Coordinates of C-alpha atoms in Angstrom, one line a residue:
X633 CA -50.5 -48.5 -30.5
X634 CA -51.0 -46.8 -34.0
X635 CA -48.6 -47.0 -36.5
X636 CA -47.1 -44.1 -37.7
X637 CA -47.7 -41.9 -40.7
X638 CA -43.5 -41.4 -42.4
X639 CA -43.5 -37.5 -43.7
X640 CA -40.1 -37.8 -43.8
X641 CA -37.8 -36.3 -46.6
X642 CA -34.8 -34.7 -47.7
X643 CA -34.0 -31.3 -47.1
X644 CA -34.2 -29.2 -50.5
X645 CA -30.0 -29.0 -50.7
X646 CA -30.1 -33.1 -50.2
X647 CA -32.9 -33.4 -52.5
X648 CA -31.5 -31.7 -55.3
X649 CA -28.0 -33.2 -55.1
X650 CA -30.0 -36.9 -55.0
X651 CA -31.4 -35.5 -58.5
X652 CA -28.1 -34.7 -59.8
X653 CA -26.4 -38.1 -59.0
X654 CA -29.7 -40.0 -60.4
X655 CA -28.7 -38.2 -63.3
X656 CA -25.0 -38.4 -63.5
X657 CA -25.2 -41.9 -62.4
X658 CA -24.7 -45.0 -65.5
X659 CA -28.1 -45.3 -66.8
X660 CA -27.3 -47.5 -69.6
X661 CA -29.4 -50.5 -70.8
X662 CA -29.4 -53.0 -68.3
X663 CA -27.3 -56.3 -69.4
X664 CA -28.2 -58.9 -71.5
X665 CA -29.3 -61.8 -69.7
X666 CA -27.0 -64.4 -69.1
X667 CA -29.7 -67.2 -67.6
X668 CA -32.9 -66.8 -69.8
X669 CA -34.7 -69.0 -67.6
X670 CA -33.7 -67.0 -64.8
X671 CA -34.6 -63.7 -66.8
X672 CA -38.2 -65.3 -67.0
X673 CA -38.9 -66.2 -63.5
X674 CA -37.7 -63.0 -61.8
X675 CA -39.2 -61.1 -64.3
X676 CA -42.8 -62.7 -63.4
X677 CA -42.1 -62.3 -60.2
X678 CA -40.9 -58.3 -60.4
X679 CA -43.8 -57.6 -62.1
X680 CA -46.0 -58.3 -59.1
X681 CA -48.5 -55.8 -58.7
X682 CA -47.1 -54.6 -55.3
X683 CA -44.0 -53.3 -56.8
X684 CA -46.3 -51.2 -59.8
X685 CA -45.2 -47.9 -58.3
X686 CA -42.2 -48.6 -56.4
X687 CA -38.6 -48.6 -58.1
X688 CA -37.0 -52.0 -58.0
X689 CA -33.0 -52.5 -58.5
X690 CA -31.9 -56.4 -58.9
X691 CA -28.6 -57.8 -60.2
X692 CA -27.1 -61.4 -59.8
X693 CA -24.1 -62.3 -60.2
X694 CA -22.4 -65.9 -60.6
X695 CA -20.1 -65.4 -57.1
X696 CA -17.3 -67.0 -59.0
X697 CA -16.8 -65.4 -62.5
X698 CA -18.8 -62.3 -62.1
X699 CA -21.1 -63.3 -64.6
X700 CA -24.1 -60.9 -64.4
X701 CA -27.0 -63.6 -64.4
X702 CA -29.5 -60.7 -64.4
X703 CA -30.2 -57.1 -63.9
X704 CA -33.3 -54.6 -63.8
X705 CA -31.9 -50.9 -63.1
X706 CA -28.3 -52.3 -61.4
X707 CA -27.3 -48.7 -61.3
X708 CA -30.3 -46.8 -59.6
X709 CA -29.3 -45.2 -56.5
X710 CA -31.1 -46.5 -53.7
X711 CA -31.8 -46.3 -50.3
X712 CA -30.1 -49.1 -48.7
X713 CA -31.2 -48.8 -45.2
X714 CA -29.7 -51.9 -43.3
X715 CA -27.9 -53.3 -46.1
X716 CA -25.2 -50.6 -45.6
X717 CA -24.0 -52.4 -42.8
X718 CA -22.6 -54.8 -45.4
X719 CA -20.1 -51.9 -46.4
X720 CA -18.9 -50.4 -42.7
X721 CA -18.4 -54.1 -41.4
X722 CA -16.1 -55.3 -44.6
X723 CA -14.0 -52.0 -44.4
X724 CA -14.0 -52.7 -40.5
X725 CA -12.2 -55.9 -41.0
X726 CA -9.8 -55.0 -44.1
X727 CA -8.9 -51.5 -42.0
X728 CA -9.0 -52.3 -38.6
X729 CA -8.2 -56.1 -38.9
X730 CA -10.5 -59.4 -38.0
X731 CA -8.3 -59.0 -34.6
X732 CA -9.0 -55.6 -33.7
X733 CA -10.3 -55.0 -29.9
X734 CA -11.5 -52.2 -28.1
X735 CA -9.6 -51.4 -24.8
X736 CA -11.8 -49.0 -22.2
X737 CA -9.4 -47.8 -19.0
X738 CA -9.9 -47.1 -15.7
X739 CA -6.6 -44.3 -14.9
X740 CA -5.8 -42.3 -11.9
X741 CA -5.2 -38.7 -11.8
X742 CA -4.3 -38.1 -8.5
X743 CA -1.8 -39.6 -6.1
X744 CA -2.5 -42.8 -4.1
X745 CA -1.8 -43.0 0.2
X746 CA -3.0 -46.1 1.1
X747 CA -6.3 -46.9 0.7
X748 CA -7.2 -43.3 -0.4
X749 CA -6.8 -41.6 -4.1
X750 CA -6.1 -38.1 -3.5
X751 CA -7.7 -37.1 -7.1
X752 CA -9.7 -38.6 -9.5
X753 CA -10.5 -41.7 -10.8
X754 CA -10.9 -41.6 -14.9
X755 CA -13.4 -44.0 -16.9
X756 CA -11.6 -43.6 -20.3
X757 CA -13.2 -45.0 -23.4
X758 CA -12.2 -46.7 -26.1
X759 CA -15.2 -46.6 -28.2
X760 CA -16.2 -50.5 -27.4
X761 CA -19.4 -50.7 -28.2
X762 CA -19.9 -53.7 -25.9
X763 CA -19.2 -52.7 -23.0
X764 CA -21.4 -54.3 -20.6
X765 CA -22.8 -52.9 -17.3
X766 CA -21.1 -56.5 -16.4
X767 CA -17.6 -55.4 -17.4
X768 CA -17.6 -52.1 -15.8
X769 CA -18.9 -53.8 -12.2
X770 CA -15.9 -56.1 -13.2
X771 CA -13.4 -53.2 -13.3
X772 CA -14.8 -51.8 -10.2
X773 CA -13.8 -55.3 -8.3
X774 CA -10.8 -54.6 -9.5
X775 CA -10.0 -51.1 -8.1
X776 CA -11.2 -52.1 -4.9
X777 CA -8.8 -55.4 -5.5
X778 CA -6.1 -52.9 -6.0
X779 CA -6.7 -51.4 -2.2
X780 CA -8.3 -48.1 -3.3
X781 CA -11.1 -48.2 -0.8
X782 CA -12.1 -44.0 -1.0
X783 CA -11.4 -41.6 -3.9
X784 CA -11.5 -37.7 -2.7
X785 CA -12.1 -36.3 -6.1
X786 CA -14.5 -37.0 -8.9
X787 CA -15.1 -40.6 -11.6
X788 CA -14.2 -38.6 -14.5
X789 CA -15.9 -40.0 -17.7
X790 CA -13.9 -39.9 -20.8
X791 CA -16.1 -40.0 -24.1
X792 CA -13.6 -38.1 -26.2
X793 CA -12.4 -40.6 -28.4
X794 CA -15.0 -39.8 -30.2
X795 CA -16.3 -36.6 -31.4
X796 CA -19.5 -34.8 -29.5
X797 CA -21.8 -35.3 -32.1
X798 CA -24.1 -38.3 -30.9
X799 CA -26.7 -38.7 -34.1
X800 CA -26.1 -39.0 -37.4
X801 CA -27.1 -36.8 -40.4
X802 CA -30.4 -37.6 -41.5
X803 CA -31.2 -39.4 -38.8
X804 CA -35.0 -39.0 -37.6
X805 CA -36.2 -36.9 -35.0
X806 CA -38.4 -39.2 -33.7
X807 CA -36.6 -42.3 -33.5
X808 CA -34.5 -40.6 -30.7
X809 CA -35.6 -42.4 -28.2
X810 CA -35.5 -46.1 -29.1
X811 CA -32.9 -48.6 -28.8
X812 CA -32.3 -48.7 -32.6
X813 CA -31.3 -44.8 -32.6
X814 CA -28.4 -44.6 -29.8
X815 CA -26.5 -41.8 -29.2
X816 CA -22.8 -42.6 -30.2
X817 CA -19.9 -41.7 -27.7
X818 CA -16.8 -42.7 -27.1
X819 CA -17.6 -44.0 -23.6
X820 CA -21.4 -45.8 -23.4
X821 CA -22.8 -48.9 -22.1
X822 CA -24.7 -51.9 -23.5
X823 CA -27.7 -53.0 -21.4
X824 CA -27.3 -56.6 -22.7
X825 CA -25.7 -59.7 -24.3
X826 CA -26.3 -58.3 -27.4
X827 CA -24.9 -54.9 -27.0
X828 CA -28.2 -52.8 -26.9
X829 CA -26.2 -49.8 -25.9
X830 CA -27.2 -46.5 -24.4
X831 CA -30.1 -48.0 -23.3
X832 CA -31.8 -48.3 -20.3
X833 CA -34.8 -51.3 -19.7
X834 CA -38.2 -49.7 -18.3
X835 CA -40.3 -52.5 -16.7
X836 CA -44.1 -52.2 -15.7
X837 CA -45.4 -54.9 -13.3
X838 CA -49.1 -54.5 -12.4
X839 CA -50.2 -54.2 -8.5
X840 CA -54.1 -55.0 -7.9
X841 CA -56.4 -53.4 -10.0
X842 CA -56.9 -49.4 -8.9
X843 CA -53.6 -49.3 -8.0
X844 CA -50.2 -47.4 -9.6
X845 CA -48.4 -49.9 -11.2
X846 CA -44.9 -50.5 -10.4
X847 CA -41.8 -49.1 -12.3
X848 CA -38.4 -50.7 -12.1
X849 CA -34.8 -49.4 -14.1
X850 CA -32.1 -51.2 -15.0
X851 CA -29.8 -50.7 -14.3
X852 CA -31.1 -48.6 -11.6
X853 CA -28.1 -46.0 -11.6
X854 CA -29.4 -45.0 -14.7
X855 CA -30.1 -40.9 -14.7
X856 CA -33.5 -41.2 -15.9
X857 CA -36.7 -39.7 -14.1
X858 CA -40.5 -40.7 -14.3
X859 CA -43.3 -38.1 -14.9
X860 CA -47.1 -39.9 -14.9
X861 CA -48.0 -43.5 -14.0
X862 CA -49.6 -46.5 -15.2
X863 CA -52.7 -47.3 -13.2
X864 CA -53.7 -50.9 -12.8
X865 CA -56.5 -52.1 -14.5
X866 CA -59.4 -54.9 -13.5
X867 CA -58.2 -58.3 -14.8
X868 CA -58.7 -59.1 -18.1
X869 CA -59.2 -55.4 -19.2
X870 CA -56.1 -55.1 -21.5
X871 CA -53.0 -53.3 -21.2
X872 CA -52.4 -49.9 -22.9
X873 CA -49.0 -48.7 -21.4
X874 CA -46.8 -45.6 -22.4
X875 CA -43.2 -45.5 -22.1
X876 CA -41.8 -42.9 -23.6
X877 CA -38.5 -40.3 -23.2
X878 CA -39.2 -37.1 -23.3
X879 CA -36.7 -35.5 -26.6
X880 CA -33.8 -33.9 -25.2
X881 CA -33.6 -35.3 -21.8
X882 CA -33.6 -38.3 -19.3
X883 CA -37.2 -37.8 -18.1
X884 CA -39.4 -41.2 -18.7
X885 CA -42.8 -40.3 -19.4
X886 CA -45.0 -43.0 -18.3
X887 CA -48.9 -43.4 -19.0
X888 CA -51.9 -45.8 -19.4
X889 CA -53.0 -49.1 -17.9
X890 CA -52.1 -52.3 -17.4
X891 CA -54.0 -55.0 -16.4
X892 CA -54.4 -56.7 -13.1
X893 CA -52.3 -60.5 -13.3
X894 CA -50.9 -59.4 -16.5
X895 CA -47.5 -60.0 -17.4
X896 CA -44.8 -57.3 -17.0
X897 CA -44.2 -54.6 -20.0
X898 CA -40.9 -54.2 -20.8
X899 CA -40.2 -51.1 -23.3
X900 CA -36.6 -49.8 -24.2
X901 CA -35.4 -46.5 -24.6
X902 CA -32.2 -44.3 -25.0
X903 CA -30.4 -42.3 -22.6
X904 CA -28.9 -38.6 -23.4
X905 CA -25.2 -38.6 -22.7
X906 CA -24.3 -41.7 -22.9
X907 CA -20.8 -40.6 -21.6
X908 CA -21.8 -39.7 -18.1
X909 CA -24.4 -42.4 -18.1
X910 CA -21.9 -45.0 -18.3
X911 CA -20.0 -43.0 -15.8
X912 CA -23.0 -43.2 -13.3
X913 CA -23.1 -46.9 -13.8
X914 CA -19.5 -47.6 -12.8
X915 CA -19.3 -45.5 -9.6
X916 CA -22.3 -47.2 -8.5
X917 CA -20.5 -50.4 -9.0
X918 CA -17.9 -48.8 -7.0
X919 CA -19.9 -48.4 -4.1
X920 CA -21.3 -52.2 -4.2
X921 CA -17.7 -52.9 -3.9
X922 CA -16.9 -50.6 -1.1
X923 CA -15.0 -47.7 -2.9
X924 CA -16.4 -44.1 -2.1
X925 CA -16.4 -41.8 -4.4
X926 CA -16.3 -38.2 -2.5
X927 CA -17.3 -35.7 -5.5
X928 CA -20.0 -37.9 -7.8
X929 CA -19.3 -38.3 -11.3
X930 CA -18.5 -36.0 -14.2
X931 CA -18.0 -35.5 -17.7
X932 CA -13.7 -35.7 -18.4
X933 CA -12.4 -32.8 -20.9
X934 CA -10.0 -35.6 -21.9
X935 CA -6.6 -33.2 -21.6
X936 CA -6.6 -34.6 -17.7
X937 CA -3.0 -35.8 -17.1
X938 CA -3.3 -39.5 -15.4
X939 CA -2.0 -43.1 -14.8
X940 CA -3.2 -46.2 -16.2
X941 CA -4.8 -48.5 -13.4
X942 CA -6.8 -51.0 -15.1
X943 CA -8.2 -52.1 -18.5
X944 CA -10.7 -53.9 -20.1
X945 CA -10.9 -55.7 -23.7
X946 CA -13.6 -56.3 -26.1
X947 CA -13.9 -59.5 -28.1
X948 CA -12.2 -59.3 -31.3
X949 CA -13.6 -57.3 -34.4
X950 CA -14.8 -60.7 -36.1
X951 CA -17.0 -61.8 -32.9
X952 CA -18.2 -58.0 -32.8
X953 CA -19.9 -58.2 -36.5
X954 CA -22.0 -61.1 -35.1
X955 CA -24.6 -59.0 -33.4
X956 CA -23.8 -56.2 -36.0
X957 CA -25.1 -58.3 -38.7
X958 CA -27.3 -61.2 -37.2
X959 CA -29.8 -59.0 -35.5
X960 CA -28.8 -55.5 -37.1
X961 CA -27.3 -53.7 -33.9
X962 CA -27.0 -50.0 -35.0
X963 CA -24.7 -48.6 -32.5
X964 CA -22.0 -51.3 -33.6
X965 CA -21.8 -50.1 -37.0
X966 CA -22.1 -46.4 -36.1
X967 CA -19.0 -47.5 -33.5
X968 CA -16.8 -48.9 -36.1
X969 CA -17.3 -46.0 -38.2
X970 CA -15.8 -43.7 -36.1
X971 CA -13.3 -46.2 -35.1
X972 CA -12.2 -46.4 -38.7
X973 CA -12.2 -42.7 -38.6
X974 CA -9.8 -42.3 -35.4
X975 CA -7.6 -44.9 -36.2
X976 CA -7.1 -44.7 -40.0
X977 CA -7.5 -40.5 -40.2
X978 CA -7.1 -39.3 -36.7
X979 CA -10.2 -38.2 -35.9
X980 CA -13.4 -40.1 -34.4
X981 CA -16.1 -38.5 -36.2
X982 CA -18.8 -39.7 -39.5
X983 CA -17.1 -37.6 -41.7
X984 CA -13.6 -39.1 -41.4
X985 CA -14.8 -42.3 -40.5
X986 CA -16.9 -42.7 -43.8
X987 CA -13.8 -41.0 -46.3
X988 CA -11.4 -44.0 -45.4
X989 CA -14.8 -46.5 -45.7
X990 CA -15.0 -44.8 -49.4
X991 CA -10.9 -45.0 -49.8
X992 CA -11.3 -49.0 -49.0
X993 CA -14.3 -49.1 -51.7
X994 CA -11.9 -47.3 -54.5
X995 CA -8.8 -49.5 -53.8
X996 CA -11.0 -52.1 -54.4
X997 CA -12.3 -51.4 -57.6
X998 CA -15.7 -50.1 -56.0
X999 CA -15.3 -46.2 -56.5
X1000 CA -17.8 -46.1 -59.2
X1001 CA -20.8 -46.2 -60.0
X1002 CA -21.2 -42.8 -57.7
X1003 CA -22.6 -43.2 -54.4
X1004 CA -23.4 -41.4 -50.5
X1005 CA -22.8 -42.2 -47.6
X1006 CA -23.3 -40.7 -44.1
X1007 CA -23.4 -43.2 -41.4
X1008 CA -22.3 -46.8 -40.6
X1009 CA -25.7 -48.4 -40.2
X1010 CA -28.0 -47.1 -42.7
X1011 CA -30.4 -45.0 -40.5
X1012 CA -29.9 -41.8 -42.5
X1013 CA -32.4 -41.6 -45.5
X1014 CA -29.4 -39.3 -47.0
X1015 CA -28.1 -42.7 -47.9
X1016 CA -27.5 -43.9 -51.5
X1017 CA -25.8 -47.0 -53.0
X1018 CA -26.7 -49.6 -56.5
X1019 CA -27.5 -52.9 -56.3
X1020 CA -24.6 -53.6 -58.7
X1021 CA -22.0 -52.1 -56.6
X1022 CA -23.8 -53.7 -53.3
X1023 CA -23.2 -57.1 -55.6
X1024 CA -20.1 -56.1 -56.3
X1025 CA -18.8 -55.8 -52.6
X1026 CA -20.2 -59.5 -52.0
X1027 CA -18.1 -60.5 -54.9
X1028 CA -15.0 -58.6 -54.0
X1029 CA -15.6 -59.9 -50.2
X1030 CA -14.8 -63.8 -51.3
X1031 CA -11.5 -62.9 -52.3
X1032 CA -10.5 -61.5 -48.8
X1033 CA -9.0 -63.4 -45.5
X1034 CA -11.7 -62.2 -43.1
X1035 CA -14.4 -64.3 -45.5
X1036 CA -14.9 -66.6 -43.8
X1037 CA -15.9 -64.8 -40.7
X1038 CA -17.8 -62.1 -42.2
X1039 CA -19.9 -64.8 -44.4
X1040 CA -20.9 -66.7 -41.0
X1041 CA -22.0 -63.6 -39.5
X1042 CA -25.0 -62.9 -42.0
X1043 CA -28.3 -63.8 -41.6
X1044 CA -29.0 -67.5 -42.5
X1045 CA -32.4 -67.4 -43.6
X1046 CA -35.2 -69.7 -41.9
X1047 CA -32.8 -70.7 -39.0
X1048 CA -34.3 -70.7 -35.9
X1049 CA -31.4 -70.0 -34.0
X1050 CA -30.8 -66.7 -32.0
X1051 CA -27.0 -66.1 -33.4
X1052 CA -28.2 -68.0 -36.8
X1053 CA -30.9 -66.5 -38.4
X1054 CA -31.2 -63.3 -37.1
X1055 CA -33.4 -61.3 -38.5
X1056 CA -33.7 -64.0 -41.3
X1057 CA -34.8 -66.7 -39.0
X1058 CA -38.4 -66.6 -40.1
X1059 CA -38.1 -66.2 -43.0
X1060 CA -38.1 -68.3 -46.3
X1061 CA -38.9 -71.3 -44.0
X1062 CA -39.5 -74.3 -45.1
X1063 CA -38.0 -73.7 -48.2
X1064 CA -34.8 -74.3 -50.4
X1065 CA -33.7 -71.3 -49.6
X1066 CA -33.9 -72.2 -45.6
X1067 CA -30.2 -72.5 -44.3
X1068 CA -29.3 -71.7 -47.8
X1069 CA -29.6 -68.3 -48.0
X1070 CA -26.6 -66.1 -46.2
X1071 CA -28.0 -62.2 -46.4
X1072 CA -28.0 -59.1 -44.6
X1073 CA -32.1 -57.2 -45.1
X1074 CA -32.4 -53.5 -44.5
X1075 CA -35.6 -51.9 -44.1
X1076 CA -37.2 -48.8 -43.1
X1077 CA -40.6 -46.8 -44.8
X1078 CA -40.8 -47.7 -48.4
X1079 CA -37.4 -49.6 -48.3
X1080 CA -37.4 -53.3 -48.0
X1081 CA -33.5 -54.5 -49.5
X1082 CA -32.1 -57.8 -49.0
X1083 CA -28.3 -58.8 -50.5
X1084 CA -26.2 -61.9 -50.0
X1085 CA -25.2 -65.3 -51.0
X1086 CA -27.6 -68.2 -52.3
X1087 CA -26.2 -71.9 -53.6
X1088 CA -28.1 -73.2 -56.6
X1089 CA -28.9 -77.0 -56.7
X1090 CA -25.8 -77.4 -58.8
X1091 CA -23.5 -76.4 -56.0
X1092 CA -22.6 -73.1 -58.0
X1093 CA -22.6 -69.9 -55.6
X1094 CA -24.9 -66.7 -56.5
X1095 CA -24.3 -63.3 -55.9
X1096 CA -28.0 -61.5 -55.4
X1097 CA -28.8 -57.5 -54.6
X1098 CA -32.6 -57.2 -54.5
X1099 CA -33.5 -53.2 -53.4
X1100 CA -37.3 -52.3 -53.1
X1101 CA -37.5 -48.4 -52.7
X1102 CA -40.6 -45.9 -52.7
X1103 CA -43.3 -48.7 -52.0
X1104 CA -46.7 -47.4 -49.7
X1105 CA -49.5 -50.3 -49.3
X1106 CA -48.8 -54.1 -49.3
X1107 CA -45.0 -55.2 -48.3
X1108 CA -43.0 -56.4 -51.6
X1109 CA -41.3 -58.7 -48.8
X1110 CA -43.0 -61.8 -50.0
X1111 CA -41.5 -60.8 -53.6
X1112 CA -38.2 -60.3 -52.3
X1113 CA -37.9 -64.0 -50.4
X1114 CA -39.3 -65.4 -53.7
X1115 CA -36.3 -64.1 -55.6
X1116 CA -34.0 -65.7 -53.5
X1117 CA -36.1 -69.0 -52.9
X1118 CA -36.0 -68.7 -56.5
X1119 CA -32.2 -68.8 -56.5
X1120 CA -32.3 -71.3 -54.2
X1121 CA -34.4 -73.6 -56.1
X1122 CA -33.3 -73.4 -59.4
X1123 CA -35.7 -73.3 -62.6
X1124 CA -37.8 -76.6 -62.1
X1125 CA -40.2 -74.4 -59.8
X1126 CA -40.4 -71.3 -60.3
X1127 CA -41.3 -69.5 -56.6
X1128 CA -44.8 -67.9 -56.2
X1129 CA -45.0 -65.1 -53.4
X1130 CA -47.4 -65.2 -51.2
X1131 CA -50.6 -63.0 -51.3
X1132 CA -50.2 -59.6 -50.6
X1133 CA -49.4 -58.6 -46.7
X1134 CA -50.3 -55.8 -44.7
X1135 CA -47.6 -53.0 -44.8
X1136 CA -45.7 -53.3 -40.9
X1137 CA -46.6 -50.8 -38.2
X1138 CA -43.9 -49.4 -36.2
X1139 CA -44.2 -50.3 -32.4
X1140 CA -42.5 -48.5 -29.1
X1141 CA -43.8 -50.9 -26.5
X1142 CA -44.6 -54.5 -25.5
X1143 CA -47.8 -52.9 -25.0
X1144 CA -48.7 -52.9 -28.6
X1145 CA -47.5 -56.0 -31.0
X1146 CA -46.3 -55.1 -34.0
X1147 CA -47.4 -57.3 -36.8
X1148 CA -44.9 -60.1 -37.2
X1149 CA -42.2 -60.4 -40.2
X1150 CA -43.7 -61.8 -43.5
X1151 CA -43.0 -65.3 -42.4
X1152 CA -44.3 -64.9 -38.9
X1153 CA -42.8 -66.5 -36.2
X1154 CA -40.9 -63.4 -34.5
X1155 CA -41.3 -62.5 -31.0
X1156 CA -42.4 -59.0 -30.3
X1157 CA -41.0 -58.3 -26.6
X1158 CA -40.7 -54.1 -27.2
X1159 CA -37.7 -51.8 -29.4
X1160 CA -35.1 -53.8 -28.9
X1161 CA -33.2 -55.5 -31.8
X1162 CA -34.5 -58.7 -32.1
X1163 CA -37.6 -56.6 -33.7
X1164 CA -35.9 -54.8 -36.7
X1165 CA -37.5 -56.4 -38.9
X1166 CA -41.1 -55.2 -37.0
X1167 CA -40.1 -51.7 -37.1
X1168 CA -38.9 -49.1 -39.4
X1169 CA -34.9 -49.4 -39.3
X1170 CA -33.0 -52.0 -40.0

């Protein structure tokens, strides 16, 4: 399937207000260097001819003193894409606590004879954003543990922990319907171990060639309904297959061929309401475990008047940022933004959410050099941020007692390991920098960022913030990993990128392979979050 073309751009208002913080942002010389060697071998490498007409902001710090080792436009506003998550998941932990948990309830508003709940039975969430289709078939073997064995009135679910707005600002259009763009509520449900929430998994297994190829949903209580079909091809004659949801509702729209003994196509997408879908999914785990539900399921108004039944915990907030930040899980961040927001200022929404994330950046020194933000994850091109104050926060982070924990959960790059390397794991392989390198990438069209940690031979820690912006043609990835290989290495030899890559396509099915990472080595198996790095956000 073809890449797409990004046309994608602020909105005049935005644009001009972008201008005016460019402006009004410290534009001063950068620093003088503090590591001339250094200063030579990133400046060779920044002046690669894939960066000529992109805008490039670097700084390094010395993690210990705060030394700035080098700079190249530290205070340029940026789009940090990914990176951001950096921010949401360290005010997470200093607001909410490395301890924090989610607790989703199942409540009765009704009164209970016998076996029978005269009333309702209310889902209420607690904005986890891990809830697993697992946990919810869990809760149901509970109720029907308790002796409830037939409810009269409705499974009322309860998203209004959260506000009603499900996408961010800025957010595009047409990422809608794949799993890195969720819809965020404060009731939903992850598909798998990793939390790919508000998602549903499409599979297409062929039949013998002329045939329609067969669909299958999981979980299959999903609301979702198919238009089209996939016709089976003669063996050997490739697979094209279309899986897409149609924008504004659950209909699947499915298209193309697959080929006759070829292996399953698995694609990914969103589901509109996330509320009642996870609703859906628990009554029908109701009925596996032999509670009727008279009435079906509907959305709460979240003023009903019940009892607490049951209730169901998340891992802490610590274990949480694993996924967040090893394979750059979207919905996580977006969830712990409006938890910040409900918890800290009383109301679950993006605007309160992100006000206490920029109260825990100004008690911390961080206020300044001006900045926007508009989300948790970084999927809004509205947001801004500096490569000295994204250095800045690494610094400050060192110092706090939830370190340890946040450190472990970056990206280690060239580790091969699922809950390791994360979106780093191919890269810098083979390297000094391999198992080295702690960092959390962000990417999306024209951005390619990548901040952490790196340990020069001498033991001594480094700070790095390396933020590509405005690029079209060849990826500057290869320059980026050679800045931190470079860090890794120390001056004895110098790193040289590699020659200049394709830029990435965006995928939306198994179908079509994306291109892998600079680095190679990543599995393509549709939009799931284990290819972030293969498509546009992350």
């Amino acid at each position: 399937m073809p890449g797409r073309l990004y046309r994608r751009s602020l909105p005049l208002a935005a644009a001009v207000l972008a201008a005016s913080l460019l402006a009004g942002s410290a534009q001063a010389d950068d620093p003088a260097p503090a590591d001339a060697a250094l200063t030579a071998d990133l400046d060779v490498l920044l002046s690669d001819a894939r960066l000529a007409n992109a805008q490039a902001g670097v700084e390094v710090l010395d993690a210990t003193t705060g030394q700035v080792l080098y700079a190249r436009e530290p205070q340029a506003l940026l789009t940090p894409a990914s990176t951001l998550k950096t921010v949401t998941s360290t005010a997470a932990l200093d607001l909410l606590g490395a301890d924090y948990r989610f607790t989703t309830e199942v409540r009765t508003a009704g009164t209970t004879y016998g076996g029978t709940l005269v009333g309702d039975l209310v889902l209420r969430g607690g904005g986890d954003p891990s809830l697993l289709a697992q946990d919810l078939d869990d809760l149901a073997a509970k109720v029907a543990a308790s002796g409830v064995t037939t409810v009269t009135g409705r499974v009322l679910a309860d998203g209004t922990r959260y506000d009603s707005t499900p996408l961010g600002a800025g957010w595009a259009w047409d990422d809608e319907a794949y799993s890195y763009s969720p819809q965020i509520s404060g009731l939903t449900v992850a598909n798998d171990p990793e939390y790919l929430m508000d998602t549903v998994q499409v599979t297409v297994t062929p039949g013998a060639a002329g045939e329609q190829a067969k669909v299958a949903l999981v979980p299959a209580e999903a609301p979702m309904t198919f238009s089209g079909k996939v016709t089976t091809g003669a063996a050997g004659s490739g697979s094209a297959v279309g899986v897409d949801r149609r924008r504004g509702s659950n209909e699947v729209l499915l298209s193309g061929s697959i080929a006759a003994g070829a292996a399953p196509v698995t694609s990914w997408l969103t589901v509109e309401d996330p509320n009642t879908y996870a609703g859906k999914v628990f009554a029908g785990a109701l009925a596996r475990h032999g509670v009727r539900v008279v009435r079906g399921v509907q959305a709460a108004s979240g003023t009903e008047t019940s009892q607490p039944l049951l209730s169901h915990q998340s891992q802490t907030l610590a274990e949480l940022i694993v996924p967040m930040l090893k394979v750059s899980n979207n919905g996580i961040a977006e969830h712990l933004t409006k938890e910040i927001g409900k918890v800290k200022g009383g109301r679950g929404d993006w605007a309160t959410g992100v006000a206490q994330i920029r109260a825990f950046l100004k008690t911390n020194g961080l206020e300044t050099p001006a900045a926007r933000q508009v989300d948790g994850s970084g999927l809004s091109r509205y947001d801004l941020i500096t490569p000295a104050k994204m250095a800045g926060l690494l610094k400050l982070a060192q110092n706090k007692p939830w370190f340890d924990a946040w450190y472990n959960a970056l990206p280690v790059a060239g580790n091969p390991q699922r809950m390791v390397g994360g979106t780093l794991a191919a890269r810098m392989t083979g390297t000094k920098a391999a198992n080295n390198v702690h960092a959390k990438s962000g990417s999306m069209g024209g951005v390619d960022n990548l901040i952490g940690y790196a340990t020069a031979p001498d033991g001594r820690k480094l700070v790095f913030a390396v933020m590509v912006n405005n690029f079209y043609g060849a990826s500057p990835r290869p320059v980026i990993d050679a800045i931190a290989v470079r860090l890794a290495t120390g001056p004895a030899a110098t790193a040289t990128p590699s020659p200049a890559v394709a830029p990435q396509s965006k995928a939306k099915s198994a179908a079509a392979p994306a291109a892998a990472p600079a680095g190679g080595g990543a599995e393509y198996t549709g939009t799931r979050w284990e290819d972030c790095e293969a498509v546009s956000h992350c």
